[in-house]
Coordinates of C-alpha atoms in Angstrom, one line a residue:
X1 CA -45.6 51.2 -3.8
X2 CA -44.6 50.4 -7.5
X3 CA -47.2 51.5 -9.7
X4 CA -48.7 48.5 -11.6
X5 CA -48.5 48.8 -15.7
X6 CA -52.0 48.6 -17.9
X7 CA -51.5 46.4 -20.4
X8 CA -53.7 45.1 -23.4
X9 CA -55.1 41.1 -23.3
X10 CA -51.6 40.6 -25.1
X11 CA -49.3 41.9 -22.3
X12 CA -48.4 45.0 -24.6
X13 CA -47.7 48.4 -21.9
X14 CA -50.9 50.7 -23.2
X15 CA -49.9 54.4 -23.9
X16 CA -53.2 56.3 -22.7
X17 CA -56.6 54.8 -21.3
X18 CA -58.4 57.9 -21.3
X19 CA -58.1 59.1 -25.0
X20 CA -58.9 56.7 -28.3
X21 CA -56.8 57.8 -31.1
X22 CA -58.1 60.4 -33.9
X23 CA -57.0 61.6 -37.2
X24 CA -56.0 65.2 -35.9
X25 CA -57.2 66.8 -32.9
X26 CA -61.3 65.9 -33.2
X27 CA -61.3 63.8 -36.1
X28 CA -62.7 60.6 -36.4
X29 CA -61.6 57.6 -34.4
X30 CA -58.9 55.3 -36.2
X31 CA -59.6 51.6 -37.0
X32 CA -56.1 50.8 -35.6
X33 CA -57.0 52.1 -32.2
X34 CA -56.3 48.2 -30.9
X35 CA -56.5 49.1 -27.5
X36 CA -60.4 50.6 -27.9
X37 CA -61.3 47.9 -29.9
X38 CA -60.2 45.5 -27.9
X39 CA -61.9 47.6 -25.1
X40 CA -65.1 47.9 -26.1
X41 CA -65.0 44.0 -28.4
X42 CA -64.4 42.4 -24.3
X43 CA -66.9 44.4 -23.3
X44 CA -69.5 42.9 -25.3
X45 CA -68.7 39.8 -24.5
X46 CA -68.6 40.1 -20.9
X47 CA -71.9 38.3 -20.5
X48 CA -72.8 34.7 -20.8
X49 CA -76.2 32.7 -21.0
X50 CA -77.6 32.9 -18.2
X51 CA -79.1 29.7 -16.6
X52 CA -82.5 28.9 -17.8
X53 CA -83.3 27.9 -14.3
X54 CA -81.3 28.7 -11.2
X55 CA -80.4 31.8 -13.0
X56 CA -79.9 34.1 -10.2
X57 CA -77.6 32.4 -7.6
X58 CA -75.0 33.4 -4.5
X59 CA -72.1 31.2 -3.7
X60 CA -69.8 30.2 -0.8
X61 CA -66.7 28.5 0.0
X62 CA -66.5 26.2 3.0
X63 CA -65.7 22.8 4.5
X64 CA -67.7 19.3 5.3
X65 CA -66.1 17.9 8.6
X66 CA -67.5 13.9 9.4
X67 CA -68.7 13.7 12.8
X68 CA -70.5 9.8 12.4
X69 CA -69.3 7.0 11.0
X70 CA -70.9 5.8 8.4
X71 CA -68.6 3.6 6.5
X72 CA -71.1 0.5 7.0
X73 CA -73.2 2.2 4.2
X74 CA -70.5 3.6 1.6
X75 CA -66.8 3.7 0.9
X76 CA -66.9 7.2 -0.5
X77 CA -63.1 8.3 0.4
X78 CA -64.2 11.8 1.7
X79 CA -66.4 9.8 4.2
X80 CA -64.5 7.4 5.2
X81 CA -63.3 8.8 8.8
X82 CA -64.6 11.1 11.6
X83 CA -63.2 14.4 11.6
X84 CA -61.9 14.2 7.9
X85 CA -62.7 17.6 6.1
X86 CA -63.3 18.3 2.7
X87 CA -62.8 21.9 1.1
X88 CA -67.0 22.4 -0.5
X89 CA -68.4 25.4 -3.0
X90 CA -72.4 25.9 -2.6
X91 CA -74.5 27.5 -5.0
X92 CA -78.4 28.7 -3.9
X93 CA -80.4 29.8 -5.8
X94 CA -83.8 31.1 -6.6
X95 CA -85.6 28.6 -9.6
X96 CA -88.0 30.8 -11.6
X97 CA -87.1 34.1 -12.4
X98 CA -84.3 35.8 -14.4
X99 CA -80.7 36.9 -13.2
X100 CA -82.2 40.3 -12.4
X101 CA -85.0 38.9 -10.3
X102 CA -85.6 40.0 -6.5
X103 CA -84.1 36.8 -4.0
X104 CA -87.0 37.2 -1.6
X105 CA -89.8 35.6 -3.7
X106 CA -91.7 32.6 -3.3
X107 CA -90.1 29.8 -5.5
X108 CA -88.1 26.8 -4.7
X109 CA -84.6 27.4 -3.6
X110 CA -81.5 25.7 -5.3
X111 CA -78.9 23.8 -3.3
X112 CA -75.8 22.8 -5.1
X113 CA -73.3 21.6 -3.2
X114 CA -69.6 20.4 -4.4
X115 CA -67.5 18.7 -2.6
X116 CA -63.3 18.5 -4.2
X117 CA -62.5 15.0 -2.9
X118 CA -59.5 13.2 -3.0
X119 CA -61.4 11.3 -5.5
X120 CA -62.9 13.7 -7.6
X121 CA -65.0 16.1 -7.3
X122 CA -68.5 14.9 -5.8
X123 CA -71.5 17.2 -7.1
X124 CA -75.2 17.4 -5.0
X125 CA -77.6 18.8 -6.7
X126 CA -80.6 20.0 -4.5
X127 CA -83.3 21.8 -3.0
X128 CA -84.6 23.8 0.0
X129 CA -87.5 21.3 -0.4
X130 CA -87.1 17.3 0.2
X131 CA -90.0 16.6 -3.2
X132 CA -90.2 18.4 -6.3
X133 CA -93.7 19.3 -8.7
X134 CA -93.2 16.1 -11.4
X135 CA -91.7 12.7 -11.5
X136 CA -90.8 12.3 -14.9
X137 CA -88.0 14.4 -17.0
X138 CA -90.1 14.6 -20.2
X139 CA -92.3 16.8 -18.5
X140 CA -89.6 19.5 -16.7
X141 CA -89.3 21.7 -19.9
X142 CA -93.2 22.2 -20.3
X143 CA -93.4 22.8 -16.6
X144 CA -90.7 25.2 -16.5
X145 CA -92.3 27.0 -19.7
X146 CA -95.5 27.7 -17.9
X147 CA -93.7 28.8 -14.4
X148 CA -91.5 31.5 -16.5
X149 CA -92.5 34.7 -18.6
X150 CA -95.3 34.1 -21.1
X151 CA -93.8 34.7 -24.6
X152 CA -96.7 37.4 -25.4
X153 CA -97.3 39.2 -22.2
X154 CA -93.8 39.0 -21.1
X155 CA -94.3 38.0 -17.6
X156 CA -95.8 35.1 -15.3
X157 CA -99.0 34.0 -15.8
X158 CA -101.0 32.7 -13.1
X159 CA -103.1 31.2 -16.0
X160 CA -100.1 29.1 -17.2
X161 CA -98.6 28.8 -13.6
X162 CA -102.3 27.1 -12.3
X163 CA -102.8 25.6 -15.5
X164 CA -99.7 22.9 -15.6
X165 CA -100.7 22.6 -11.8
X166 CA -103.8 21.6 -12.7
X167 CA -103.1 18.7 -15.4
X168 CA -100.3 17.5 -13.0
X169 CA -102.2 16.4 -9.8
X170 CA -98.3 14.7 -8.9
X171 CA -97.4 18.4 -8.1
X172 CA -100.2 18.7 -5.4
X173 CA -97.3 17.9 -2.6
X174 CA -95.0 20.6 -4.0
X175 CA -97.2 22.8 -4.0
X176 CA -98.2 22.5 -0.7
X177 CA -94.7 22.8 0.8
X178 CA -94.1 26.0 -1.7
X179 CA -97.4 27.7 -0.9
X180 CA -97.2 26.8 3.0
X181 CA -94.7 29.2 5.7
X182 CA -91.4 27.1 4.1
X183 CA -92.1 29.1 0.6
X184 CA -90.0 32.1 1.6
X185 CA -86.8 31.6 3.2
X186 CA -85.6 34.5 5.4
X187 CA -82.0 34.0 4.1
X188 CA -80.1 31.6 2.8
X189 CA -78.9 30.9 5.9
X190 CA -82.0 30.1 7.3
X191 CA -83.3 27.3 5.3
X192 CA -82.6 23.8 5.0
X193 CA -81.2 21.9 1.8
X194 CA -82.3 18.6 0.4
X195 CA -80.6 16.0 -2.0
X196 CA -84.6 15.8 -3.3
X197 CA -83.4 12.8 -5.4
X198 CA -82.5 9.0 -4.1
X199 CA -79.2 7.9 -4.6
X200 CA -77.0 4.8 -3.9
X201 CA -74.3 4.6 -1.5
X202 CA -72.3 1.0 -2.0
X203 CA -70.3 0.1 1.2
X204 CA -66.7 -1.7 0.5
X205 CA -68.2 -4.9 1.1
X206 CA -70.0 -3.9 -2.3
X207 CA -74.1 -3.8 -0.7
X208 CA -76.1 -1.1 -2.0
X209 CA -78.1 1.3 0.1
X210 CA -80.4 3.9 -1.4
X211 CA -80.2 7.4 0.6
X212 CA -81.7 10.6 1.0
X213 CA -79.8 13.6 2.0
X214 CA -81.2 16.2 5.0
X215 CA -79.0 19.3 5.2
X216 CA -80.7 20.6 9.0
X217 CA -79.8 24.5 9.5
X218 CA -78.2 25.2 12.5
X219 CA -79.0 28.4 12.0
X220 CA -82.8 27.6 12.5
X221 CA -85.4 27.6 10.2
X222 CA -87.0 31.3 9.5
X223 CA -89.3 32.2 6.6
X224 CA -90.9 35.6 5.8
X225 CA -94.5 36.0 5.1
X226 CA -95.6 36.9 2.1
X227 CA -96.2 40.6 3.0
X228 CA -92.9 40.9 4.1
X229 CA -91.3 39.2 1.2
X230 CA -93.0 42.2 -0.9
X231 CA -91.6 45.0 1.1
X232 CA -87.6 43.1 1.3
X233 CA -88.1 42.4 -2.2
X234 CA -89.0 46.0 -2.8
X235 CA -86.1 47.0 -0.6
X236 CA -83.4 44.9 -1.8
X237 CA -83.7 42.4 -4.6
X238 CA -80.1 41.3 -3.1
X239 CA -81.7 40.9 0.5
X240 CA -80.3 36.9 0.4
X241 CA -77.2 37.4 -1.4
X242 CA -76.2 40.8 0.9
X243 CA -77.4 38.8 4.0
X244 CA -75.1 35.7 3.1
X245 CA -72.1 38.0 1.8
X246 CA -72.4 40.2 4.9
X247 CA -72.6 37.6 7.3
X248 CA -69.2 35.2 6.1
X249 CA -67.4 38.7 5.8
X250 CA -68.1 39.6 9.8
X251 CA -67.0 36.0 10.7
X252 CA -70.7 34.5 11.0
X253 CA -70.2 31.3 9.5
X254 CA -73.3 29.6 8.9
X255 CA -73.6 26.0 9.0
X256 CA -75.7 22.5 8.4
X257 CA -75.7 19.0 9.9
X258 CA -76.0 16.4 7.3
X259 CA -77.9 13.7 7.8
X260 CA -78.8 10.6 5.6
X261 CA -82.0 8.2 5.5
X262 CA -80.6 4.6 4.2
X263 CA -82.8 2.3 3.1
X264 CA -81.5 -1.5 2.3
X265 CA -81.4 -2.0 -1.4
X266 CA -83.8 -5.2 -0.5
X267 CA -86.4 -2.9 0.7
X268 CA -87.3 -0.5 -2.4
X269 CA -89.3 -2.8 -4.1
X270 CA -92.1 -3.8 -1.1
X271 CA -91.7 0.1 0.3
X272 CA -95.4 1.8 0.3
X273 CA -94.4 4.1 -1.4
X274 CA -91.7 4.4 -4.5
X275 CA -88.3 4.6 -3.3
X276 CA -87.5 6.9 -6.4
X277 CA -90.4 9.1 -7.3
X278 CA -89.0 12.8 -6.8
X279 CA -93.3 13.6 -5.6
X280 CA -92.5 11.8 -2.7
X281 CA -90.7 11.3 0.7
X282 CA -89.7 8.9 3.0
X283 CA -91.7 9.0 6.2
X284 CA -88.9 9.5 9.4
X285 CA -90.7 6.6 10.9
X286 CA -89.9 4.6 8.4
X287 CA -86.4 5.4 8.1
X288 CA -84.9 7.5 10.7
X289 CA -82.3 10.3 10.1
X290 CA -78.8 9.3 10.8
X291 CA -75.9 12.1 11.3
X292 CA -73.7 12.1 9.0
X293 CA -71.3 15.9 9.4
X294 CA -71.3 19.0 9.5
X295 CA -71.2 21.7 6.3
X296 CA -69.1 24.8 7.2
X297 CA -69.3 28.1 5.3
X298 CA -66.6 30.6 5.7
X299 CA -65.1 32.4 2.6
X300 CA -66.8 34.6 0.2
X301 CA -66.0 34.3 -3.6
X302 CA -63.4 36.6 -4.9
X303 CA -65.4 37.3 -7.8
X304 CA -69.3 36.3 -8.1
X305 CA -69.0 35.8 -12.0
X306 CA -66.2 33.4 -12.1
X307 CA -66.9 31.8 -9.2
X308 CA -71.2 32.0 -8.7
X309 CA -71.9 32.1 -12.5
X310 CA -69.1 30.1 -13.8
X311 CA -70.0 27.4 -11.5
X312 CA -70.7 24.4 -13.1
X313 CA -72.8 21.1 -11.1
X314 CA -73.9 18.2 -12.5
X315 CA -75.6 15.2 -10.6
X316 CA -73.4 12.9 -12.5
X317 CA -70.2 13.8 -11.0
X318 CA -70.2 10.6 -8.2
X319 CA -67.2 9.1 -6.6
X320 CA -66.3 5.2 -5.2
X321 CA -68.8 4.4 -3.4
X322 CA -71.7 6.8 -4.7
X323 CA -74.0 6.5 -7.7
X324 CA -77.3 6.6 -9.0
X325 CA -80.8 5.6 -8.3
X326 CA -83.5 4.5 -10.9
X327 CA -85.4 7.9 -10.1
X328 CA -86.2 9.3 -13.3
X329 CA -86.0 12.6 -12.6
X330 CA -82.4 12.2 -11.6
X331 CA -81.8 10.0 -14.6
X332 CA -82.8 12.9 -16.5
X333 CA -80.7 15.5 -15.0
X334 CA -77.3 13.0 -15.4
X335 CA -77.8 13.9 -19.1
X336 CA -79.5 18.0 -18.6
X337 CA -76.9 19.7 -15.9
X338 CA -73.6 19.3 -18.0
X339 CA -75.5 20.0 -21.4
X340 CA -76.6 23.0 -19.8
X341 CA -73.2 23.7 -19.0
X342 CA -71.8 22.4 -21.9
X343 CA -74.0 25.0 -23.8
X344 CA -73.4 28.2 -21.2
X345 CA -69.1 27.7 -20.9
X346 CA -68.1 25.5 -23.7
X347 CA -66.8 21.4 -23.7
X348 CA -63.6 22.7 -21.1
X349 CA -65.8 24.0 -18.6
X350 CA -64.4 21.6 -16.0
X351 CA -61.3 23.4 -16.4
X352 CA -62.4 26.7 -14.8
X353 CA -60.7 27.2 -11.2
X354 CA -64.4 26.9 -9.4
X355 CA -65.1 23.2 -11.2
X356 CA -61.8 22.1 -11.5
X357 CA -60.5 19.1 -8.4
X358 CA -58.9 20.4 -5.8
X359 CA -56.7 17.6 -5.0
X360 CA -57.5 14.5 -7.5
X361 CA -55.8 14.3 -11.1
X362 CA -57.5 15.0 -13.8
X363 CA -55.8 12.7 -16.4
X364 CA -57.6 11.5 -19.8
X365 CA -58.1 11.7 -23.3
X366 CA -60.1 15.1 -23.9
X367 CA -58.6 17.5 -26.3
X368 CA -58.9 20.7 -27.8
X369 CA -62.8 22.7 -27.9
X370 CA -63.2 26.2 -27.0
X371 CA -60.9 27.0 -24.1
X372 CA -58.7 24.1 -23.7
X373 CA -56.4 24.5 -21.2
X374 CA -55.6 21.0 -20.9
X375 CA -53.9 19.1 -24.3
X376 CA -51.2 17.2 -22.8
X377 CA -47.3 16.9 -23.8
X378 CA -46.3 16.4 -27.4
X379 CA -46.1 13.0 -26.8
X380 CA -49.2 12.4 -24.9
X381 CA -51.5 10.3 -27.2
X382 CA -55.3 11.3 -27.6
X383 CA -56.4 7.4 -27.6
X384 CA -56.9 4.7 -25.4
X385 CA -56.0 1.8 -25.5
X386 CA -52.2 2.8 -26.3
X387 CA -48.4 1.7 -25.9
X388 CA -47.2 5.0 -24.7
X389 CA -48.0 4.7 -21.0
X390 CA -51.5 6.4 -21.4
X391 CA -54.2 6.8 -18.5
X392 CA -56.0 3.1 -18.4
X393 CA -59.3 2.2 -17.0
X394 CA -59.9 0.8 -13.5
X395 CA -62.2 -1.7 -13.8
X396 CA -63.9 -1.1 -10.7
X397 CA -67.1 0.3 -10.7
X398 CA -68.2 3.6 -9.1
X399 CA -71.1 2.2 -7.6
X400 CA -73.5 -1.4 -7.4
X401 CA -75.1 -2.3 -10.3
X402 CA -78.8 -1.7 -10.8
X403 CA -81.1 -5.1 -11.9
X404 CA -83.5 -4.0 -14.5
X405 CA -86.0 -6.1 -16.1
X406 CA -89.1 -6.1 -18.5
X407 CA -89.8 -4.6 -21.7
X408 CA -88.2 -1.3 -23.2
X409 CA -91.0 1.5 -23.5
X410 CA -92.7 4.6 -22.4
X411 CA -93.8 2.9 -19.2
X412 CA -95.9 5.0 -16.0
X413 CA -93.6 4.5 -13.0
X414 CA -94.6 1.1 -10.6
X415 CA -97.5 1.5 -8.3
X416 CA -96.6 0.9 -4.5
X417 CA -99.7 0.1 -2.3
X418 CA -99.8 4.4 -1.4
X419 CA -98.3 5.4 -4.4
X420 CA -101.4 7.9 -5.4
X421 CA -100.5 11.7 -5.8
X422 CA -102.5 13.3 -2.8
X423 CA -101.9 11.1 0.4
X424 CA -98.6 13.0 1.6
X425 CA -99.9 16.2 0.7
X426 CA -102.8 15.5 2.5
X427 CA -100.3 14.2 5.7
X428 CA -98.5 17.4 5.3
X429 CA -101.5 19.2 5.4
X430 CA -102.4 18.0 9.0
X431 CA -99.0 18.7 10.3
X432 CA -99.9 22.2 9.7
X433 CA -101.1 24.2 12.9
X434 CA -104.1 26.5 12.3
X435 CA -102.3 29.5 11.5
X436 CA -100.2 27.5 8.9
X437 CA -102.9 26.1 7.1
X438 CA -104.7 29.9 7.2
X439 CA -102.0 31.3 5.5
X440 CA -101.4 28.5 3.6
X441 CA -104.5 28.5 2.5
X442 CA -104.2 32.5 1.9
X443 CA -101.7 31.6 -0.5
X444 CA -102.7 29.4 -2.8
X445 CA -106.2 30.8 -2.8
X446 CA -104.2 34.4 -3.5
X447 CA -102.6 32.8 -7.0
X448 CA -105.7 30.6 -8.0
X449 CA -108.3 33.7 -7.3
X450 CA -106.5 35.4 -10.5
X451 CA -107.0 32.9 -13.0
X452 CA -109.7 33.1 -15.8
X453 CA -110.4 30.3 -16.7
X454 CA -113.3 28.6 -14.6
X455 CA -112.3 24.9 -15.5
X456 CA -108.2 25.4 -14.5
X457 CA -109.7 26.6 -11.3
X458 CA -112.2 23.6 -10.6
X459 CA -109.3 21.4 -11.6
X460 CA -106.8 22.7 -9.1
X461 CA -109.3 22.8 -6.2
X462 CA -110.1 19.1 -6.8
X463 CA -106.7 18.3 -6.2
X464 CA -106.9 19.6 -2.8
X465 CA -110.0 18.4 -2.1
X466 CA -108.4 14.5 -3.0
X467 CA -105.6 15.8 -0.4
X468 CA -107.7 16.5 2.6
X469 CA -111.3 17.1 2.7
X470 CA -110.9 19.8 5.1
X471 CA -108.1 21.5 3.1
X472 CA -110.4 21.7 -0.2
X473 CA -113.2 23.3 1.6
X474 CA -110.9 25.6 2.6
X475 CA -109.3 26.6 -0.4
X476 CA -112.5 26.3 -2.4
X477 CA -113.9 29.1 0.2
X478 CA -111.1 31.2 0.4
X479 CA -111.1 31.6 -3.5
X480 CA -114.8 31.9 -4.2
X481 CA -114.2 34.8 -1.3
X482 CA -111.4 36.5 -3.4
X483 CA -113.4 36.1 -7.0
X484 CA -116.3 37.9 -5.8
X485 CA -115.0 40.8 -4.5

């Protein structure tokens, strides 16, 4: 085999890699050592921010194979046929904690999911859980602040953690799904995902559908108890990503079927509860699932920080036929996910290998910023509209158009007859068998028990207590148990 030459970043042959040059035998190091320099300056530099949230992630390659028709509900292009495939990249991802945090914690799970259409590329941006703690953007910066490491202590603080919970009783449903047997995945493999958000799918007949996403685990759903989260975690801080990496590389590919709820666009505004508030779901009764495909995983990143880290999703990445919904907490994240990313790898991060379309052409007017790969011929013009035979609009819209109405404002979200912040945490509550609501109950009493504050703790348990009688009392017990021992 021909032995491969080092080189420096400028494709110069380097002399020796195991010595820095000296004046004499000993002396100091020389300035014009540009092969250290260079070295040690890329080594510096070899980290990026890390994600505020979703910092500590694991990635996959795969496929998303139609197995329904579902072509009455949206022209999307990647949808549009049974048995059509589309190459997909998935991110998970614990919420909370750092890059260096442990995997098997309790804490929401991300569930990013891009698909390279023909189109473009199609970005999901999701959850392990189908609701979320708050409704509103304004508030996700305060409630991420009191869910991460206190500035003065320098770690989480039930106190801060209980507190938010307790001035947000919208949270009470989140809370009940994190805190319940669900808050600990056993793997990555073993959970389901969620699109969380509503979205619109517009047919080719241009009606609008709202939609929910249900990504079922044919893997089965398995979740570790809080005891042995503590002993993995304690283990192997990788357990998820080692258990996800190990599994693709022996040919266990795991997999989801995708299924959708539609709703009629007609329908949101009479629905009992509101279509687009992120707190809630939509009752299976009310609208069924539907089968959609099937999401394969089966290749393993080449290189976690290029292709996990570098990863870049952002809900408003849509395709024909898929848009938006009026939910506020998606509205906000259209804007947050590519500033975030926009911050962490520069204006051209669309250009990296993991973000950039597999198939579709990427053909506009952006120029130059940090990294450009991208700047077109010498003759390509950097405006629109031109004579030269430049990229022109379509003039068809991605998606329906959303009516709007009233006054501009700082409004509360519409009331729908159930639309109050307990009733489906109370419903999920008495889904629970007896030994889920013990150790759901466990829980929660186990993080509440070690607050100080007397008032955060009657605040929280009244939340429960508007859930479910039966689930207050129980709580309230549980933690008056723990405080006096």
């Amino acid at each position: 085999m021909t032995q491969r030459v080092l080189t420096t970043e400028s494709g110069a042959p380097v002399a020796d890699n195991q010595n820095s040059a000296t004046a004499g035998v000993g002396g100091p190091i020389l300035l014009q050592d540009q092969h250290l320099l260079e070295k040690l300056a890329r080594f510096n530099r070899e980290r990026i921010p890390e994600r505020v949230v979703h910092a500590r992630g694991s990635g996959a390659y795969g496929y998303f194979e139609v197995t329904d028709d579902v072509t009455g509900f949206t022209r999307a292009d990647f949808l549009s046929a049974v048995g059509k495939r589309t190459e997909t990249f998935i991110r998970f991802s614990t919420v909370a904690d750092s890059l260096g945090g442990a995997d098997a914690v309790r804490d929401p799970r991300g569930f990013a999911l891009k698909f390279y259409t023909d189109e473009g590329n199609y970005d999901l941006v999701g959850n392990n859980t189908p609701v979320f703690f708050i409704k509103d953007p304004i508030k996700f910066p305060d409630f991420i602040h009191s869910q991460k490491r206190d500035p003065f202590t320098g770690r989480q603080e039930p106190d801060n953690v209980w507190d938010f919970w307790a001035h947000a009783p919208e949270a009470t449903h989140q809370v009940t799904w994190l805190m319940g047997d669900r808050g600990i995945p056993a793997s990555y493999r073993h959970m389901n995902g969620y699109g969380s958000h509503t979205y619109q799918w517009t047919n080719a007949e241009g009606e609008a559908f709202f939609v929910k996403y249900h990504f079922k685990t044919n893997q089965g759903v398995r979740s570790l108890s809080s005891e042995q989260a503590a002993e993995l975690a304690g283990r192997d801080g990788n357990s998820h990503q080692t258990d996800l990496l190990q599994a693709i590389e022996r040919g266990v590919h795991p997999s989801w079927t995708l299924y959708v709820q539609v709703m009629p666009a007609g329908e949101a505004a009479g629905y009992r509860f509101n279509p687009f508030d992120l707190t809630k779901v939509w009752p299976h009764s009310d609208y069924p699932l539907q089968r959609v495909g099937r999401l394969v995983l089966d290749r393993n990143p080449d290189n976690v920080f290029a292709e996990v880290e570098q990863a870049a999703f952002s809900p408003n990445n849509f395709v024909p036929g898929i848009g938006p919904s009026p939910d506020k907490m998606l509205q906000g994240r259209l804007f947050a996910y590519a500033d975030a990313h926009r911050y962490r790898l520069g204006v051209n991060h669309t250009q990296l290998p993991v973000n950039a379309p597999r198939t579709a052409v990427v053909d506009n007017y952006g120029r130059d910023g940090l990294h450009a790969t991208r700047n077109g011929a010498r003759h390509d013009k950097n405006y629109e509209p031109n004579s030269y035979a430049g990229p022109a609009q379509t003039g068809a819209a991605l998606s329906a158009p959303l009516a709007i109405h009233g006054w501009t404002g700082t409004h509360e979200a519409p009331a729908h007859t159930k639309d109050d912040d307990y009733f489906q945490a109370g419903e999920l509550y008495r889904l629970m068998s007896e030994d889920e609501k013990d150790r759901l109950v466990a829980n929660i009493a186990g993080g509440i028990s070690q607050v100080t504050r007397d008032d955060v703790i009657e605040k929280n348990l009244a939340h429960f207590h508007a859930a479910d009688a039966d689930y207050g009392k129980r709580v309230e017990e549980a933690v008056r148990a723990l405080r006096e021992d």
